Coordinates of C-alpha atoms in Angstrom, one line a residue:
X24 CA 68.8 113.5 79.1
X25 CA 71.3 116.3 78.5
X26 CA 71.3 118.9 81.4
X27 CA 71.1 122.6 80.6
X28 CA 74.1 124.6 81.9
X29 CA 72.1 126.9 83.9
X30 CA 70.7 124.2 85.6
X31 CA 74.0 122.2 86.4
X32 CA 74.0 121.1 90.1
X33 CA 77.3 122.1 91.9
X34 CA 78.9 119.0 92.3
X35 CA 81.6 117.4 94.6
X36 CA 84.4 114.5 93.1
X37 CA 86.3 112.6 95.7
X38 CA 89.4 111.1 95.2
X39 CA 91.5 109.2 98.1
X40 CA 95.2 108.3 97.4
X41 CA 97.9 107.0 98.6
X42 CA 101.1 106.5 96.9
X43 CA 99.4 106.8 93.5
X44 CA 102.4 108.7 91.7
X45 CA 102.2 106.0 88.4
X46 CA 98.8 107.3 87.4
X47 CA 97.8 110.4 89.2
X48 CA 98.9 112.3 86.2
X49 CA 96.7 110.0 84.2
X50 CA 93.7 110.4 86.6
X51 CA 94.2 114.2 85.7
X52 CA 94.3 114.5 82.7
X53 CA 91.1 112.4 82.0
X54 CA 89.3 115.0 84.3
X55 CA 90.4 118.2 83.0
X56 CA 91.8 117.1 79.6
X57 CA 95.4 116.7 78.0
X58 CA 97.9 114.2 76.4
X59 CA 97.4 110.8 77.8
X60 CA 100.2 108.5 78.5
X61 CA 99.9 106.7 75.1
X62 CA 99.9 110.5 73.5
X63 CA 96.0 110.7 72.9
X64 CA 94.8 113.7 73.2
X65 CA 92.0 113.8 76.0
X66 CA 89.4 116.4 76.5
X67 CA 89.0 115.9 80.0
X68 CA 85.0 115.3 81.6
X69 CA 82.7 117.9 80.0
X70 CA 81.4 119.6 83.2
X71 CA 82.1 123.3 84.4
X72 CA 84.8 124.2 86.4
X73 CA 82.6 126.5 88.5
X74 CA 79.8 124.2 89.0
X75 CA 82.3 121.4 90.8
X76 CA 85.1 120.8 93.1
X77 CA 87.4 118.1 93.1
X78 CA 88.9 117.3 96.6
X79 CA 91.9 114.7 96.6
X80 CA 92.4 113.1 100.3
X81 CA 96.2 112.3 100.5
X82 CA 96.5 109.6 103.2
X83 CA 100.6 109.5 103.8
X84 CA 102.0 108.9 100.2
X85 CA 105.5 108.4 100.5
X86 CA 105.9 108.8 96.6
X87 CA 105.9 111.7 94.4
X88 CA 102.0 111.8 94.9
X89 CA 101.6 115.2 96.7
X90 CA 104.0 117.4 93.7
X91 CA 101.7 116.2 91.2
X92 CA 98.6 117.2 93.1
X93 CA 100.2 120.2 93.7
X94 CA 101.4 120.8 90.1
X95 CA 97.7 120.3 88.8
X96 CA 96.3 122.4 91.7
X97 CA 98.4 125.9 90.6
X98 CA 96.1 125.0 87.2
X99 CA 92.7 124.3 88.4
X100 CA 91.5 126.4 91.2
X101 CA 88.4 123.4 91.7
X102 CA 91.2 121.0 93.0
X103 CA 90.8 120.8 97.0
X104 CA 93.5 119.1 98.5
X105 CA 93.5 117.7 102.1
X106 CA 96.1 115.4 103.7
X107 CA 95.1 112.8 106.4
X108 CA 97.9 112.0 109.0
X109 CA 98.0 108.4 110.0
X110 CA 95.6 107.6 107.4
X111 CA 93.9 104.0 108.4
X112 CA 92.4 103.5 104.9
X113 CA 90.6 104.6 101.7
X114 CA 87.3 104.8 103.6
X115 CA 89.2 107.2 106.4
X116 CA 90.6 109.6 103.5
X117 CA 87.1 109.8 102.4
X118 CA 85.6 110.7 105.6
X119 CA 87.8 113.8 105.6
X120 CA 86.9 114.5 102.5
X121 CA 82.9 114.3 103.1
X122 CA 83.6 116.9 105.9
X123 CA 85.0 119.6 103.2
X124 CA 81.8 119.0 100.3
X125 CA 79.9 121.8 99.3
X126 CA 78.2 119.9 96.5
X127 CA 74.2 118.9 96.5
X128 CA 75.9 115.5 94.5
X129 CA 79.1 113.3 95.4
X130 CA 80.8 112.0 93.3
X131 CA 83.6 109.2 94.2
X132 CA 86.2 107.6 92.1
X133 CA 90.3 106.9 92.3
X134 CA 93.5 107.8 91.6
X135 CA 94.3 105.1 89.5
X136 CA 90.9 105.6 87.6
X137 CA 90.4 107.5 84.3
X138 CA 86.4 108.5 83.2
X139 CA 84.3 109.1 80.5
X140 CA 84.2 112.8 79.0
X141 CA 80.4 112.6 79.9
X142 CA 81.1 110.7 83.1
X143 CA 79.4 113.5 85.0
X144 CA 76.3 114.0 83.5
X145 CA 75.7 110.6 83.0
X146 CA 75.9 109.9 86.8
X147 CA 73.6 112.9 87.3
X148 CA 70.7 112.0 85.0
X149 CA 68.8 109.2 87.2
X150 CA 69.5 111.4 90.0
X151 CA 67.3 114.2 87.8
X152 CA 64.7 111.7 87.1
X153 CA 64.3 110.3 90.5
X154 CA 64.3 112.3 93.4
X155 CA 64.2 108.8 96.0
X156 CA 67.3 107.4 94.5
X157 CA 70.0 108.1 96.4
X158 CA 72.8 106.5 94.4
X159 CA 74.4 105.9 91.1
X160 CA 77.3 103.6 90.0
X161 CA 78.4 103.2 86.8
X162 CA 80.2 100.4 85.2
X163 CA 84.4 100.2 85.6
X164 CA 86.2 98.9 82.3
X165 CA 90.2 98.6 82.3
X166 CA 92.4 100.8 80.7
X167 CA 95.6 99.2 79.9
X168 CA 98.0 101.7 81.6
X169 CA 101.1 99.7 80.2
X170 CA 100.9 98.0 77.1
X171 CA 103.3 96.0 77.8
X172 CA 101.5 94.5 81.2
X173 CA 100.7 91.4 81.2
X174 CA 98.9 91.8 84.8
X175 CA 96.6 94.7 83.2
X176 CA 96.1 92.6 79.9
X177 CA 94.4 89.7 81.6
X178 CA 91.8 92.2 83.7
X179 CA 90.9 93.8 80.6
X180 CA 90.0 90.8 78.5
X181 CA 88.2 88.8 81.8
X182 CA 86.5 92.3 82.2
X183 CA 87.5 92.6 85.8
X184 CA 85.8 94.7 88.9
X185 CA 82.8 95.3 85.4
X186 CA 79.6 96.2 87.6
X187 CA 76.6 94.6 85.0
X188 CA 79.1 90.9 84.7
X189 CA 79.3 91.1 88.4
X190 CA 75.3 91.4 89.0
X191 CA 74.0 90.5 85.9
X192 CA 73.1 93.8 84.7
X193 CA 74.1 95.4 81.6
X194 CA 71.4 97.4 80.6
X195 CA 71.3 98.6 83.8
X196 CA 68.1 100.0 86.3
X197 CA 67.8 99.7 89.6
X198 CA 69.1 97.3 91.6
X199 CA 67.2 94.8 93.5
X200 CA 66.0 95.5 97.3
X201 CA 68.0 93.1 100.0
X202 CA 64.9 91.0 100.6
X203 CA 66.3 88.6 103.4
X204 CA 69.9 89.9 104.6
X205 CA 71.2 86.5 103.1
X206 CA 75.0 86.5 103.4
X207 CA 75.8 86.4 99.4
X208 CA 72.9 89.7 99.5
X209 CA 75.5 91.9 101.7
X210 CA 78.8 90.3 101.3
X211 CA 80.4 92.5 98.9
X212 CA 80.7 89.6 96.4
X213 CA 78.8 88.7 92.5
X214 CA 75.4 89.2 93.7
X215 CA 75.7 91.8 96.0
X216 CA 73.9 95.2 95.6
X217 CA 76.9 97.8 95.9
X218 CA 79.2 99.7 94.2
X219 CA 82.9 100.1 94.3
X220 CA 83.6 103.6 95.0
X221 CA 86.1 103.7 91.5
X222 CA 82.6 104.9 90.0
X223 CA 79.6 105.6 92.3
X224 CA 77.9 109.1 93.1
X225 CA 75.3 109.6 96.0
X226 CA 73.0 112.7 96.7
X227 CA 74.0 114.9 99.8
X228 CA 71.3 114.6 101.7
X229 CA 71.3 110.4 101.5
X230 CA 75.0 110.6 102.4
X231 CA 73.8 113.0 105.4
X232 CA 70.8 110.4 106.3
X233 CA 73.7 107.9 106.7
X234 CA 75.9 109.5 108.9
X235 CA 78.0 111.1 105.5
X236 CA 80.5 108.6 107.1
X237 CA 82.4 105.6 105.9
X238 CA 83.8 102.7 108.1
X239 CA 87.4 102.6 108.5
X240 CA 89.0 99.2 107.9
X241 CA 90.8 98.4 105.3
X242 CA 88.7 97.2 102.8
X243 CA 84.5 96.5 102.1
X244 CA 84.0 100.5 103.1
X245 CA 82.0 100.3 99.7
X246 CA 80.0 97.4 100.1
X247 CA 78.5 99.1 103.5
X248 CA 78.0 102.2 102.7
X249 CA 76.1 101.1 99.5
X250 CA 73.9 98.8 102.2
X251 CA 73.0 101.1 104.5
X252 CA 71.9 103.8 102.0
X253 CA 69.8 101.3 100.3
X254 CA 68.4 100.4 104.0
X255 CA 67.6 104.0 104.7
X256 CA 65.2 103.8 102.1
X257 CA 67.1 105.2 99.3
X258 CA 67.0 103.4 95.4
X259 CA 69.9 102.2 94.1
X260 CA 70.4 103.0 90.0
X261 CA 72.8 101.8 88.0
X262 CA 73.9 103.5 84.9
X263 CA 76.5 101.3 82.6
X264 CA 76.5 104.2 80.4
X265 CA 78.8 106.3 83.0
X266 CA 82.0 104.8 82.4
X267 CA 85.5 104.8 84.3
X268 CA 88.5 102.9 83.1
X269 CA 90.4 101.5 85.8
X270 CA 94.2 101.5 85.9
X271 CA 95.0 98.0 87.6
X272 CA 98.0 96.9 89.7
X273 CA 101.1 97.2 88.0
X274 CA 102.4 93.3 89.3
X275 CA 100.7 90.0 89.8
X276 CA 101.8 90.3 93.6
X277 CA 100.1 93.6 93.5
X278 CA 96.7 92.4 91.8
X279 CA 96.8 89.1 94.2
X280 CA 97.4 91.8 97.2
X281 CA 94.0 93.7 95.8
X282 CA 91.6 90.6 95.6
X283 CA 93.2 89.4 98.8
X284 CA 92.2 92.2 100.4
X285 CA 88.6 92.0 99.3
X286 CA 88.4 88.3 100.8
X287 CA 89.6 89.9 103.2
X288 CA 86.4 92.5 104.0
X289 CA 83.8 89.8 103.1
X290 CA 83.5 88.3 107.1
X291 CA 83.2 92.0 108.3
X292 CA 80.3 92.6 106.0
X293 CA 78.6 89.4 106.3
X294 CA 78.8 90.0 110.1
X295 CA 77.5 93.4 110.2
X296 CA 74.3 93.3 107.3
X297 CA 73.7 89.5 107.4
X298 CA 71.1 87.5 109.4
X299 CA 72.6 84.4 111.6
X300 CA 72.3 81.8 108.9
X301 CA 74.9 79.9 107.1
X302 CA 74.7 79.8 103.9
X303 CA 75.9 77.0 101.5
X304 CA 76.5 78.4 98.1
X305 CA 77.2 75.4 95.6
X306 CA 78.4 77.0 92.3
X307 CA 78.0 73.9 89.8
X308 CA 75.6 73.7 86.9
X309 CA 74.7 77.3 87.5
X310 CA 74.4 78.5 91.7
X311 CA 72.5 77.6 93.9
X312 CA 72.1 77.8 98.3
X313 CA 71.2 75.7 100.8
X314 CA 70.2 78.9 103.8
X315 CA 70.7 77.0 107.6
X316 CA 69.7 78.8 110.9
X317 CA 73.2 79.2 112.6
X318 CA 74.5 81.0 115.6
X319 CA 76.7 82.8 113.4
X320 CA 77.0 84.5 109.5
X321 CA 78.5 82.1 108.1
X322 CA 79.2 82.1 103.9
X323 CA 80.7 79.0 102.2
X324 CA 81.3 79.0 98.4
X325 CA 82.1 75.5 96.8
X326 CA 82.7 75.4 92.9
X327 CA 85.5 74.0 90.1
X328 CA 88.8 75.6 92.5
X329 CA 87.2 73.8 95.8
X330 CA 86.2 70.3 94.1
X331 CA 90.1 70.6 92.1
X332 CA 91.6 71.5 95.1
X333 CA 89.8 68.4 97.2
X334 CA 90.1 65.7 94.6
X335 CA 93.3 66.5 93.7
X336 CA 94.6 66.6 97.8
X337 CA 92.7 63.3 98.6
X338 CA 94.0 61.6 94.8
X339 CA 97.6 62.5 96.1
X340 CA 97.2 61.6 100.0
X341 CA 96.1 58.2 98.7
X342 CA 98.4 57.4 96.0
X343 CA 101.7 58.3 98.4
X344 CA 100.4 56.0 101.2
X345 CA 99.7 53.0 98.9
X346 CA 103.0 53.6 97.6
X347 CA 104.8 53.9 100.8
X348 CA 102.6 50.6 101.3
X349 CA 105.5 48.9 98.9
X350 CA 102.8 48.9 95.9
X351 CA 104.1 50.2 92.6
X352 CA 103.2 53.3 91.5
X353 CA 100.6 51.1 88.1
X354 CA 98.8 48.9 91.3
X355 CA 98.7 52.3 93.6
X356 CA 96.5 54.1 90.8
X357 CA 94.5 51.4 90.3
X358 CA 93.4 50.5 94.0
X359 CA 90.7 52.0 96.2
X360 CA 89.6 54.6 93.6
X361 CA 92.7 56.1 93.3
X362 CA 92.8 56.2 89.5
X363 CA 88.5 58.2 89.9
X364 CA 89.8 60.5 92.0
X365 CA 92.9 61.4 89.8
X366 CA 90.1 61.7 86.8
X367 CA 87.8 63.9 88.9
X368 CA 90.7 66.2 89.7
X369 CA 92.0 66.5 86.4
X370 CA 88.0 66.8 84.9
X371 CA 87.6 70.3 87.8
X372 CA 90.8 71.3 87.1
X373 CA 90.0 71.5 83.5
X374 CA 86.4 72.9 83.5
X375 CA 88.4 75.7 86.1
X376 CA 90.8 77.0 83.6
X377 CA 89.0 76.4 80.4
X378 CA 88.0 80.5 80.9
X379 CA 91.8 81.1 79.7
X380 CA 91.2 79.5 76.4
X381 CA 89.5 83.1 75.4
X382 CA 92.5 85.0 76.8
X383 CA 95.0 86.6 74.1
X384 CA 97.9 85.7 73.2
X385 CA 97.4 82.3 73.1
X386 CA 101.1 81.4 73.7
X387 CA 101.0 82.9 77.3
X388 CA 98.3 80.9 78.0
X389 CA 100.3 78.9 81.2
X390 CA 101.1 82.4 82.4
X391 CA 97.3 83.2 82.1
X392 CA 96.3 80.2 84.5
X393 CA 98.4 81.2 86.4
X394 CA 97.2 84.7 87.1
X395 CA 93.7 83.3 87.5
X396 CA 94.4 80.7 89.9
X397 CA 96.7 83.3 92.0
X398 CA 94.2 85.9 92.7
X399 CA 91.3 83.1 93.0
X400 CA 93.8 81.5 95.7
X401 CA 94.5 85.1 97.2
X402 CA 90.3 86.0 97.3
X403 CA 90.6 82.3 99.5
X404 CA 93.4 83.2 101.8
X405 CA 91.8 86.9 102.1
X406 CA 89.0 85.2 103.0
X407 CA 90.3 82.9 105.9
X408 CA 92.5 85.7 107.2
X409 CA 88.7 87.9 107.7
X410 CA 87.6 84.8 109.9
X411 CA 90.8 85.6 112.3
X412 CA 90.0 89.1 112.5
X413 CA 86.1 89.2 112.5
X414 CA 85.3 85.8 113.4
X415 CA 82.8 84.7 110.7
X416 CA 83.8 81.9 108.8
X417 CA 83.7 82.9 105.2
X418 CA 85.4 80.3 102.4
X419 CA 85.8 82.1 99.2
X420 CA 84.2 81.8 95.9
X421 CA 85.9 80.1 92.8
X422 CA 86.5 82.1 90.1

């Protein structure tokens, strides 16, 4: 549904950085058009300057972040720019922002984040259609910011941070109402109802009915906010055609840092939206839960990295203290199960990495385990470190 110019709602795009000096440049010239890094020429999103504002929330870049804001603000009289002292995190620079919007629609992405020419109106149409949905996401590809990355090469061929993989969606629609406040309903994870503020939009007045506000720790800012406009009684739409590319982290410590820190936001959001159950996800032959009445939200995830991980511990444990026993290494495997448990670890270890088999080139293919067992290990440990801060046990999914 193409929207007439005369009636194009003023609109309001978001953007927090911090430090974002590799791709800010990129990030503009995707909105307002130029030549891209990899010299395409870019028409920029097809929306009128006078019918939007675009208001970049600067919380204490140290890098050359501010003089490129700057130089695209003496250009474009729509850029807002706002900087946030002692900036706690994404979800604080956005706060500021929400205070400065004069637009009936908000729009939020990143500064590492590059959309569609029609991004805008695509966001906009089930808005039109639906006057009791009060949010939009659309889906988040990669684009490979460095061709020569191997970091950003893997995310684009697993497809990762894609909204209709995540919840099974790629036609789109609405997405399903929280029925029972289950943990894996509200904890931010694969089938969870929210969307990562890279590419979301919400109305004014649901934002408003919310508290237009955004919690401010670290991480999982998006996964509550999605949840409590969805309990205020707003629908939730998504629309795969509204595209951003996302520019991933630049180094594997980088992209393990990322996923870490989702793990990391999982307890808080469990602890806040879920009901006092634990929940027993067992990811094996498809997923399925076991839901327990507990004193506390609890979320535990067991698949192919847990059952490698256990079989492969106890096979090890075992075979050392037959060995230190005086038994040869031959007799060790063959007593007390040793050898099964060795086969079991190898079989989950196997089914675990067989993903990489579709990753290209073929000859990195040790380097591409690698990167998938790093960030899944990374999502654990971000996990485990949430439990110290927010005191809800939460062991993280396998990849």
């Amino acid at each position: 549904m193409a929207i007439k110019s005369a009636k194009k709602p003023f609109i309001s795009i978001i953007i927090p950085v911090r430090n974002a000096g590799r791709t800010m440049d990129e990030t503009f010239v995707y909105l307002f058009g130029g030549t891209s890094m990899n010299g395409s020429k870019i028409s920029g999103i097809k929306y009128p300057d006078n019918k939007m504002e675009v208001i970049v929330a600067d919380g204490d870049s140290t890098d050359n972040t501010v003089e490129i804001i700057k130089k695209w603000q003496k250009k474009y009289k729509c850029i807002r720019f706002t900087q946030i002292p002692k900036c706690k995190s994404p979800g604080h620079a956005r706060n500021a922002a929400l205070k400065l919007v004069r637009g009936q629609y908000i729009l939020f992405t990143d500064g590492d984040c590059a959309p569609n020419s029609d991004w805008v109106d695509k966001m906009l149409e089930p808005f039109l259609r639906d006057p009791k949905i009060g949010m939009v996401g659309g889906e988040v590809y990669t684009l490979q910011f460095d061709p020569n990355n191997k970091v950003e090469h893997y995310c684009e061929q697993i497809g990762f941070l894609s909204v209709g993989d995540r919840m099974g969606m790629k036609a789109g629609g609405y997405y399903p109402p929280i029925r029972h406040d289950y943990p894996r309903e509200v904890n931010g994870s694969q089938t969870c109802p929210f969307f990562a503020t890279a590419n979301a939009a919400v109305s004014k007045k649901a934002a408003i009915a919310i508290g237009n506000h955004f919690w401010d720790e670290i991480t999982a800012e998006d996964v509550d906010f999605s949840l409590r406009i969805s309990k205020a009684g707003y629908k939730v739409f998504f629309q795969p055609s509204a595209v951003v590319k996302h520019m991933h982290r630049a180094s594997l410590k980088e992209f393990c840092r990322q996923v870490r820190g989702y793990g990391f936001g999982h307890p808080l959001a469990i602890k806040t939206h879920a009901k006092r159950v634990l929940e027993f996800r067992l990811q094996f032959l498809g997923e399925h839960s076991l839901i327990i009445p507990f004193p506390w939200q609890t979320m535990i995830y067991w698949g192919n990295f847990h059952f490698m991980h256990l079989f492969g511990i106890w096979a090890l444990i075992k075979t050392l203290v037959l060995s230190y026993q005086g038994r040869d290494l031959g007799m060790a495997l063959m007593t007390d199960n040793v050898l099964v448990l060795w086969i079991l670890f190898v079989f989950f270890a196997a089914v675990y990495f067989s993903p990489v088999l579709k990753i290209q080139p073929a000859s990195d293919f040790l380097f591409w385990c690698w990167v998938r067992y790093r960030s899944n290990l990374a999502m654990f440990w971000g996990g485990l470190k949430g439990f110290g801060k927010f005191k809800r046990l939460y062991i993280e999914l396998s990849w």
